[in-house]
Coordinates of C-alpha atoms in Angstrom, one line a residue:
X60 CA 7.3 3.6 -18.9
X61 CA 5.5 3.0 -15.8
X62 CA 4.5 5.1 -12.7
X63 CA 7.3 5.5 -10.3
X64 CA 5.3 7.1 -7.4
X65 CA 2.5 5.4 -6.0
X66 CA 1.7 8.5 -3.7
X67 CA 1.9 12.1 -5.2
X68 CA -0.3 15.2 -5.3
X69 CA -2.0 16.2 -8.5
X70 CA -3.2 19.6 -9.0
X71 CA -7.1 20.0 -9.5
X72 CA -8.1 20.2 -13.2
X73 CA -10.8 22.5 -14.0
X74 CA -12.3 22.4 -17.4
X75 CA -15.5 23.8 -18.9
X76 CA -18.0 21.1 -19.8
X77 CA -21.5 21.5 -21.0
X78 CA -23.7 18.9 -19.6
X79 CA -26.3 17.6 -22.0
X80 CA -29.7 18.2 -21.5
X81 CA -31.4 16.5 -18.8
X82 CA -32.5 12.7 -19.5
X83 CA -34.9 11.0 -17.6
X84 CA -34.4 7.3 -17.4
X85 CA -35.1 4.2 -15.3
X86 CA -32.4 3.5 -12.7
X87 CA -31.2 -0.2 -12.8
X88 CA -30.9 -0.6 -9.1
X89 CA -34.0 1.1 -7.8
X90 CA -36.2 0.5 -11.0
X91 CA -37.3 4.2 -10.5
X92 CA -37.0 7.1 -13.1
X93 CA -34.8 9.8 -12.2
X94 CA -32.7 12.6 -14.0
X95 CA -29.4 12.0 -15.5
X96 CA -26.9 14.3 -17.1
X97 CA -26.3 11.8 -19.7
X98 CA -28.4 9.0 -21.6
X99 CA -27.3 5.4 -21.3
X100 CA -26.2 5.5 -24.8
X101 CA -24.1 8.4 -24.1
X102 CA -22.4 6.7 -21.2
X103 CA -21.6 3.8 -23.3
X104 CA -19.8 6.1 -25.6
X105 CA -18.1 7.9 -23.1
X106 CA -16.9 4.8 -21.3
X107 CA -15.7 3.2 -24.7
X108 CA -13.8 6.4 -25.4
X109 CA -12.1 6.7 -22.3
X110 CA -11.3 3.0 -21.9
X111 CA -8.7 3.3 -24.5
X112 CA -7.0 6.3 -22.9
X113 CA -6.8 4.7 -19.5
X114 CA -5.4 1.6 -21.0
X115 CA -2.8 3.8 -22.5
X116 CA -2.3 5.8 -19.7
X117 CA -1.5 3.0 -17.1
X118 CA -0.8 0.1 -19.2
X119 CA -2.5 -3.4 -19.0
X120 CA -0.7 -5.9 -16.7
X121 CA 0.9 -8.4 -19.0
X122 CA -0.2 -11.7 -17.4
X123 CA -2.9 -13.6 -19.3
X124 CA -3.6 -15.9 -16.3
X125 CA -4.3 -13.0 -13.8
X126 CA -6.3 -11.1 -16.7
X127 CA -8.5 -14.0 -17.6
X128 CA -9.1 -14.9 -13.9
X129 CA -10.2 -11.1 -13.1
X130 CA -12.5 -11.0 -16.0
X131 CA -14.1 -14.6 -15.3
X132 CA -14.7 -13.5 -11.6
X133 CA -16.0 -10.2 -12.6
X134 CA -18.5 -11.8 -14.9
X135 CA -19.7 -14.1 -12.2
X136 CA -20.4 -11.2 -9.8
X137 CA -21.8 -9.2 -12.7
X138 CA -24.4 -12.2 -13.2
X139 CA -26.1 -11.7 -9.6
X140 CA -26.2 -7.8 -9.9
X141 CA -29.0 -5.7 -11.0
X142 CA -27.6 -5.5 -14.5
X143 CA -28.5 -8.9 -15.3
X144 CA -31.9 -9.5 -13.7
X145 CA -35.1 -10.6 -15.5
X146 CA -36.8 -7.5 -15.0
X147 CA -34.0 -5.3 -15.6
X148 CA -34.5 -3.0 -18.7
X149 CA -32.9 -4.8 -21.7
X150 CA -30.8 -1.7 -22.5
X151 CA -28.8 -2.4 -19.2
X152 CA -29.4 -6.2 -19.4
X153 CA -27.6 -6.4 -22.7
X154 CA -24.6 -4.1 -21.7
X155 CA -21.4 -5.7 -22.1
X156 CA -19.0 -5.5 -19.2
X157 CA -15.2 -5.4 -19.3
X158 CA -12.7 -6.1 -16.6
X159 CA -9.3 -4.8 -16.8
X160 CA -6.0 -5.3 -14.7
X161 CA -3.8 -2.2 -15.0
X162 CA -0.2 -2.4 -14.4
X163 CA 0.1 0.1 -11.8
X164 CA 1.5 -0.5 -8.1
X165 CA -1.0 2.1 -6.9
X166 CA -3.8 0.4 -4.7
X167 CA -6.8 1.3 -6.7
X168 CA -10.0 0.2 -8.4
X169 CA -12.6 2.3 -10.2
X170 CA -15.2 2.0 -12.8
X171 CA -16.5 3.9 -16.1
X172 CA -20.0 4.4 -17.1
X173 CA -21.0 1.9 -19.6
X174 CA -19.6 -1.1 -18.1
X175 CA -15.8 -0.7 -17.8
X176 CA -14.3 -1.9 -14.3
X177 CA -10.5 -1.7 -13.5
X178 CA -8.3 -2.9 -10.8
X179 CA -4.5 -2.5 -10.4
X180 CA -1.9 -5.1 -9.8
X181 CA -1.2 -3.1 -6.5
X182 CA -4.6 -3.8 -5.4
X183 CA -4.5 -7.4 -6.1
X184 CA -1.4 -7.6 -4.2
X185 CA -3.2 -6.4 -1.2
X186 CA -6.0 -8.7 -1.2
X187 CA -5.8 -12.1 0.5
X188 CA -8.6 -14.2 -1.1
X189 CA -11.2 -14.3 -3.9
X190 CA -14.0 -13.3 -1.5
X191 CA -12.2 -9.8 -0.9
X192 CA -11.8 -9.3 -4.9
X193 CA -15.6 -10.3 -5.2
X194 CA -16.6 -7.5 -2.9
X195 CA -14.3 -4.9 -4.7
X196 CA -15.6 -5.9 -8.2
X197 CA -19.1 -5.9 -6.9
X198 CA -18.7 -2.2 -5.4
X199 CA -17.5 -1.2 -8.9
X200 CA -20.3 -2.8 -10.9
X201 CA -22.6 -1.2 -8.1
X202 CA -21.3 2.5 -9.5
X203 CA -22.1 1.6 -13.0
X204 CA -25.3 0.1 -12.2
X205 CA -26.5 3.0 -10.0
X206 CA -25.1 5.4 -12.7
X207 CA -23.5 7.4 -10.1
X208 CA -21.2 9.4 -12.6
X209 CA -24.2 10.5 -14.6
X210 CA -26.1 11.4 -11.5
X211 CA -23.3 13.6 -10.6
X212 CA -23.1 15.3 -13.9
X213 CA -26.5 16.0 -13.6
X214 CA -26.1 17.7 -10.2
X215 CA -23.3 20.0 -12.0
X216 CA -25.7 21.1 -14.5
X217 CA -24.3 24.7 -14.4
X218 CA -21.9 23.6 -16.9
X219 CA -18.6 24.2 -15.0
X220 CA -17.2 21.2 -13.6
X221 CA -14.2 21.0 -11.2
X222 CA -12.6 17.6 -11.9
X223 CA -9.9 15.9 -9.9
X224 CA -6.9 15.2 -12.4
X225 CA -6.0 12.2 -10.2
X226 CA -3.7 9.3 -11.4
X227 CA -5.5 9.1 -14.8
X228 CA -6.9 12.1 -16.2
X229 CA -3.4 14.0 -16.4
X230 CA -1.5 16.9 -15.2
X231 CA -2.3 20.5 -15.9
X232 CA 0.4 22.0 -13.9
X233 CA 0.1 25.8 -15.6
X234 CA -3.4 25.9 -16.4
X235 CA -2.6 25.2 -20.0
X236 CA -5.3 24.1 -22.4
X237 CA -4.8 20.4 -22.3
X238 CA -6.4 19.5 -25.6
X239 CA -5.0 22.4 -27.5
X240 CA -1.4 22.3 -26.3
X241 CA -0.5 19.2 -24.8
X242 CA -3.4 16.6 -25.6
X243 CA -3.5 15.4 -21.7
X244 CA -6.8 13.7 -21.8
X245 CA -10.2 14.2 -23.2
X246 CA -13.4 15.6 -21.5
X247 CA -14.6 11.9 -21.5
X248 CA -11.7 10.7 -19.4
X249 CA -11.9 13.7 -17.0
X250 CA -15.5 13.1 -16.3
X251 CA -14.9 9.9 -14.9
X252 CA -13.2 11.8 -12.1
X253 CA -16.1 13.5 -10.8
X254 CA -16.0 12.8 -6.9
X255 CA -18.7 10.6 -6.0
X256 CA -20.7 11.5 -2.8
X257 CA -20.3 9.6 0.2
X258 CA -23.8 8.4 -0.2
X259 CA -22.8 7.0 -3.6
X260 CA -19.9 5.1 -2.0
X261 CA -22.2 3.7 1.0
X262 CA -24.6 2.5 -1.9
X263 CA -22.0 0.7 -3.8
X264 CA -20.7 -0.9 -0.7
X265 CA -24.0 -2.0 0.1
X266 CA -24.3 -3.5 -3.5
X267 CA -20.7 -5.0 -3.4
X268 CA -21.7 -6.9 -0.3
X269 CA -25.0 -8.0 -1.7
X270 CA -23.5 -9.3 -5.0
X271 CA -20.5 -11.3 -3.4
X272 CA -23.1 -12.9 -0.9
X273 CA -25.5 -13.7 -3.7
X274 CA -22.5 -15.8 -5.1
X275 CA -22.0 -17.3 -1.7
X276 CA -18.7 -15.4 -0.8
X277 CA -17.7 -14.6 2.7
X278 CA -18.7 -10.9 2.1
X279 CA -17.6 -9.7 5.5
X280 CA -13.9 -10.4 4.1
X281 CA -14.2 -7.1 2.5
X282 CA -13.8 -5.4 5.9
X283 CA -10.3 -6.7 6.2
X284 CA -9.2 -5.3 2.9
X285 CA -10.4 -1.8 3.8
X286 CA -8.6 -2.2 7.2
X287 CA -5.2 -2.7 5.1
X288 CA -6.2 0.5 3.2
X289 CA -6.3 2.5 6.4
X290 CA -2.8 1.0 7.6
X291 CA -1.3 1.8 4.1
X292 CA -2.4 5.5 4.7
X293 CA -1.1 5.7 8.2
X294 CA 2.3 3.9 7.2
X295 CA 2.9 6.3 4.3
X296 CA 2.1 9.3 6.4
X297 CA -0.1 10.7 3.6
X298 CA -3.7 10.8 2.7
X299 CA -6.0 7.8 2.1
X300 CA -5.3 5.9 -1.2
X301 CA -7.3 7.1 -4.2
X302 CA -9.7 4.1 -3.9
X303 CA -10.7 5.6 -0.6
X304 CA -10.3 9.2 -1.3
X305 CA -14.2 10.0 -1.2
X306 CA -15.3 7.0 0.5
X307 CA -16.6 6.6 4.1
X308 CA -14.1 6.4 6.7
X309 CA -12.2 3.1 6.8
X310 CA -13.3 2.7 10.5
X311 CA -16.9 2.9 9.5
X312 CA -16.6 0.3 6.8
X313 CA -14.9 -2.1 9.0
X314 CA -18.0 -2.1 11.1
X315 CA -20.6 -1.8 8.6
X316 CA -19.5 -4.3 5.8
X317 CA -19.7 -7.4 8.4
X318 CA -23.2 -6.0 9.4
X319 CA -24.4 -5.9 5.7
X320 CA -22.9 -9.3 5.1
X321 CA -24.9 -10.7 8.2
X322 CA -28.1 -9.2 6.7
X323 CA -27.9 -11.1 3.6
X324 CA -26.9 -14.4 5.6
X325 CA -30.1 -14.0 7.5
X326 CA -31.8 -13.7 4.2
X327 CA -30.7 -17.2 3.4
X328 CA -27.7 -16.7 1.4
X329 CA -24.9 -18.9 2.6
X330 CA -21.4 -17.3 2.7
X331 CA -18.9 -19.9 2.7
X332 CA -16.4 -19.2 -0.3
X333 CA -13.1 -17.9 0.2
X334 CA -11.3 -19.6 -2.4
X335 CA -7.9 -18.5 -0.8
X336 CA -5.9 -21.3 -2.4
X337 CA -7.2 -20.4 -5.7
X338 CA -6.3 -16.7 -5.3
X339 CA -2.9 -17.3 -4.1
X340 CA -1.8 -19.5 -6.8
X341 CA -3.1 -17.1 -9.3
X342 CA -1.2 -14.2 -7.4
X343 CA 2.2 -16.2 -7.1
X344 CA 4.8 -14.3 -9.1
X345 CA 2.7 -11.0 -9.6
X346 CA 4.7 -7.8 -9.9
X347 CA 5.0 -5.8 -6.8
X348 CA 5.8 -2.2 -6.5
X349 CA 7.5 -0.1 -9.3
X350 CA 8.6 -2.1 -12.2
X351 CA 12.2 -1.0 -12.9
X352 CA 12.0 -2.6 -16.4
X353 CA 9.8 0.0 -17.4
X354 CA 11.8 2.9 -16.0
X355 CA 13.2 4.3 -12.8
X356 CA 14.8 7.3 -11.3
X357 CA 18.2 7.1 -9.4
X358 CA 20.7 9.6 -8.3
X359 CA 18.9 12.2 -10.4
X360 CA 19.0 10.0 -13.6
X361 CA 16.2 8.5 -15.5
X362 CA 16.8 4.8 -16.9
X363 CA 14.8 2.6 -19.2
X364 CA 16.3 -0.6 -19.3
X365 CA 13.6 -2.0 -21.8
X366 CA 14.2 0.8 -24.3
X367 CA 18.0 1.2 -23.3
X368 CA 18.0 4.8 -23.0
X369 CA 19.0 7.3 -20.0
X370 CA 18.7 11.0 -19.3
X371 CA 19.4 13.4 -16.4
X372 CA 16.7 14.8 -14.2
X373 CA 17.2 18.2 -12.6
X374 CA 17.9 18.1 -8.8
X375 CA 14.7 18.2 -6.7
X376 CA 12.5 17.6 -9.7
X377 CA 9.5 15.3 -9.3
X378 CA 9.3 12.4 -11.9
X379 CA 6.1 10.6 -12.9
X380 CA 6.5 7.7 -15.2
X381 CA 3.5 6.7 -17.0
X382 CA 3.3 3.9 -19.8
X383 CA 2.8 6.6 -22.3
X384 CA 5.1 9.4 -21.0
X385 CA 7.5 10.7 -18.6
X386 CA 6.4 13.8 -16.6
X387 CA 9.0 16.0 -14.8
X388 CA 8.1 19.1 -12.6
X389 CA 10.2 21.5 -10.4
X390 CA 9.1 21.8 -6.8
X391 CA 7.5 25.3 -7.7
X392 CA 5.3 23.6 -10.2
X393 CA 5.9 26.5 -12.7
X394 CA 8.3 24.4 -15.0
X395 CA 7.4 20.9 -16.7
X396 CA 9.1 18.5 -19.1
X397 CA 7.2 15.8 -20.7
X398 CA 8.8 13.2 -22.8
X399 CA 6.9 11.1 -25.2
X400 CA 7.6 8.7 -28.1
X401 CA 6.2 10.2 -31.3
X402 CA 5.0 7.2 -33.3
X403 CA 3.8 9.5 -36.2
X404 CA 6.8 11.4 -37.2
X405 CA 9.5 10.3 -39.6
X406 CA 12.0 12.1 -37.7
X407 CA 13.1 14.4 -34.9
X408 CA 12.7 17.6 -37.3
X409 CA 9.3 16.4 -38.4
X410 CA 8.3 15.7 -34.7
X411 CA 9.3 19.2 -33.4
X412 CA 7.9 21.0 -36.2
X413 CA 4.7 19.2 -35.9
X414 CA 4.1 20.4 -32.6
X415 CA 5.4 24.0 -32.9
X416 CA 3.2 24.5 -36.1
X417 CA 0.0 24.2 -33.8
X418 CA -2.2 27.2 -33.9
X419 CA -1.6 29.5 -30.9
X420 CA 2.2 28.7 -30.9
X421 CA 4.8 31.2 -32.3
X422 CA 8.2 29.8 -33.4
X423 CA 11.2 32.0 -32.0
X424 CA 14.0 29.7 -33.3
X425 CA 14.7 26.1 -34.5
X426 CA 17.8 24.2 -35.7
X427 CA 19.3 20.8 -36.3
X428 CA 21.3 19.6 -33.2
X429 CA 22.6 16.4 -31.6
X430 CA 22.3 14.4 -28.5
X431 CA 25.9 13.1 -28.2
X432 CA 26.1 11.3 -31.6
X433 CA 22.2 10.9 -31.9
X434 CA 20.5 13.2 -34.5
X435 CA 18.4 15.7 -32.7
X436 CA 16.3 18.9 -33.5
X437 CA 15.3 21.7 -31.2
X438 CA 12.9 24.8 -31.3
X439 CA 12.2 27.7 -29.0
X440 CA 8.6 28.9 -29.1
X441 CA 6.2 31.2 -27.2
X442 CA 2.3 30.6 -26.5
X443 CA -0.4 32.2 -24.5
X444 CA -2.9 30.3 -22.2
X445 CA -6.6 30.7 -22.1
X446 CA -6.1 33.0 -19.0
X447 CA -3.5 35.1 -20.7
X448 CA -0.2 33.6 -19.3
X449 CA 2.7 34.0 -21.4
X450 CA 4.8 30.7 -21.9
X451 CA 8.2 29.9 -23.3
X452 CA 8.4 26.3 -24.9
X453 CA 11.4 24.3 -25.6
X454 CA 10.8 21.4 -27.9
X455 CA 13.3 18.8 -28.7
X456 CA 13.1 15.6 -30.8
X457 CA 16.0 12.7 -30.9
X458 CA 16.3 9.7 -32.9
X459 CA 17.3 6.6 -31.0
X460 CA 16.7 2.7 -31.6
X461 CA 14.2 3.2 -34.2
X462 CA 12.1 5.6 -31.9
X463 CA 11.4 9.3 -31.9
X464 CA 11.6 10.7 -28.4
X465 CA 10.1 14.1 -28.0
X466 CA 10.5 16.5 -25.0
X467 CA 8.2 19.3 -24.5
X468 CA 9.3 21.8 -22.0
X469 CA 7.5 24.7 -20.8
X470 CA 7.5 27.5 -18.1
X471 CA 6.1 31.0 -17.7
X472 CA 7.9 33.3 -20.1
X473 CA 9.5 35.4 -17.4
X474 CA 11.2 32.1 -16.0
X475 CA 12.0 30.8 -19.4
X476 CA 15.8 32.0 -19.4
X477 CA 16.2 30.7 -15.9
X478 CA 14.7 27.2 -16.6
X479 CA 16.2 26.6 -20.1
X480 CA 19.5 25.2 -18.9
X481 CA 17.5 22.6 -17.1
X482 CA 15.6 21.9 -20.3
X483 CA 18.8 21.8 -22.5
X484 CA 20.8 19.7 -19.9
X485 CA 18.1 16.8 -19.8
X486 CA 17.4 16.7 -23.5
X487 CA 21.2 17.1 -24.5
X488 CA 22.3 14.1 -22.4
X489 CA 19.5 11.6 -23.7
X490 CA 21.9 8.4 -24.6
X491 CA 22.2 5.0 -24.8
X492 CA 21.9 2.8 -21.7
X493 CA 25.0 0.6 -21.3
X494 CA 25.4 -0.4 -17.9
X495 CA 24.7 -4.1 -17.7
X496 CA 23.7 -4.0 -14.2
X497 CA 20.8 -1.4 -15.0
X498 CA 20.0 -3.3 -18.3
X499 CA 19.4 -6.6 -16.4
X500 CA 17.5 -5.2 -13.3
X501 CA 14.4 -7.2 -12.6
X502 CA 11.2 -6.1 -10.6
X503 CA 10.5 -7.6 -7.3
X504 CA 7.8 -10.2 -7.5
X505 CA 5.5 -11.8 -4.6
X506 CA 6.3 -15.5 -4.0
X507 CA 3.2 -17.3 -2.3
X508 CA 4.6 -19.8 0.3
X509 CA 2.8 -22.0 2.8
X510 CA 4.4 -21.5 6.3
X511 CA 6.4 -24.6 7.1
X512 CA 6.3 -24.0 10.9
X513 CA 4.6 -21.6 13.4
X514 CA 6.4 -18.4 14.1
X515 CA 6.1 -14.8 13.9
X516 CA 5.4 -13.1 10.4
X517 CA 8.8 -11.2 10.4
X518 CA 10.6 -14.4 11.0
X519 CA 9.5 -15.8 7.5
X520 CA 10.9 -12.6 5.7
X521 CA 14.4 -12.6 4.2
X522 CA 17.0 -10.7 6.3
X523 CA 17.5 -8.1 3.6
X524 CA 14.4 -7.0 1.8
X525 CA 14.6 -5.9 -1.9
X526 CA 14.2 -2.2 -3.1
X527 CA 13.7 -0.6 0.1
X528 CA 10.6 -2.6 1.1
X529 CA 10.1 -2.8 5.0
X530 CA 8.8 -5.3 7.3
X531 CA 5.7 -3.4 8.2
X532 CA 4.8 -2.9 4.4
X533 CA 5.1 -6.5 3.8
X534 CA 2.7 -7.1 6.9
X535 CA 0.1 -4.8 5.4
X536 CA 0.3 -6.9 2.1
X537 CA -0.5 -10.0 4.0
X538 CA -3.1 -8.3 6.4
X539 CA -1.1 -9.1 9.4
X540 CA 0.9 -7.4 12.0
X541 CA 4.6 -8.0 11.8
X542 CA 4.8 -9.8 15.0
X543 CA 1.4 -11.8 14.6
X544 CA 1.9 -15.6 15.1
X545 CA 1.6 -17.5 11.8
X546 CA 0.4 -21.0 11.9
X547 CA 1.9 -23.7 10.0
X548 CA 0.4 -24.3 6.5
X549 CA -0.9 -20.5 6.5
X550 CA -0.2 -18.8 2.9
X551 CA 2.2 -16.0 3.1
X552 CA 3.3 -13.4 0.4
X553 CA 6.9 -12.9 0.3
X554 CA 8.9 -10.3 -1.8
X555 CA 11.7 -11.8 -4.2
X556 CA 14.2 -10.3 -6.6

């Protein structure tokens, strides 16, 4: 189950988080002591805890060649960073870093304290050479080295921290206590989404360019990638992608990144490495956009070809498909259905009863039932949120294909009778997927080619692009305009089914 929507709005998640006592430690970048919300040892623990949750939420991209490539390049850039210098405090110098590729079409890169760096396959698809990736990885290493998250935590020392839910931290659509009722992500994961200030981002830009230049990459190439992100936001008609949401304006970065690169050239760091051919060879065949093998919605129905199941979705409800769950919400945001595989229960009955037996939940009714010919179990319950909102809950478990699929549906108690038909229609029609066309559907992949002639970019694209992909969208992926002239021998990324 993978994300279906690359662009959507998630409500702000507010949690009560008590920042630990002020810790004064040395900054790896400046070498000076300053106050932090967490010690380095706590940052290591937080990062390790959240890493597993993020991998589960996004899923790791299943391509060993790409995974190893990003890891090796990340370690190369790390080697010239402030985290690996002779005069760096050993507690930092000996910290192990991990570089992950997440299976998400969203164009994103981010870092967790303690040495965890993430890029998505969506981001990799929009890069044109290794130099651009080196700048991105250097930028994220810079966040860790400068301890930006811990700085922000200290500045929020009152203890009430507003956290952006974002694509990872989870959805809290009704103000529900996520840990207590729906287990929507730990404080450790949520902490990672404190918004960095723009000064933090500018510092990480400087560090990303520095680290790339020290490895002799053409660091100015980073500007072209940020130009693409600006075009992405304009093309979608929505806000800037999450990678840029709290960053300086793209126009500013298009100007400053080449200027920063030039300063390092003047200091004697030759910048000649693009490694475009290497990058394009690695990128060839990468999945582009949503992977329908891991679930997709069409005509108000959710299909999962890999797991061979289907169920209806109420009209006009939003679907957020993730590796670990499918979240459905109505337009008003006051009714939610969450479907997950329950790997711990022995059957549908146990799965449902385990949920409704939690403290704070009162069971109203429960019974054996069926979804078609599949054994199932249902329960109705009530609960009260921390702010006093009364909820109506419909829990449903169904046994199929050796898995237990559990739906937790909820709304305000006042709306429960009106929403219950939506809940029961979706769960009661969970069934086996048998349509061979859907079962055999394949994702779009990028095929890297060399232009066999000189011509406009659009002339190299097939007459019919797959899965509603547009010419302008592919031009952005290639960091070109649709009518730009492409010289013979140039590398191009073309979508193929």
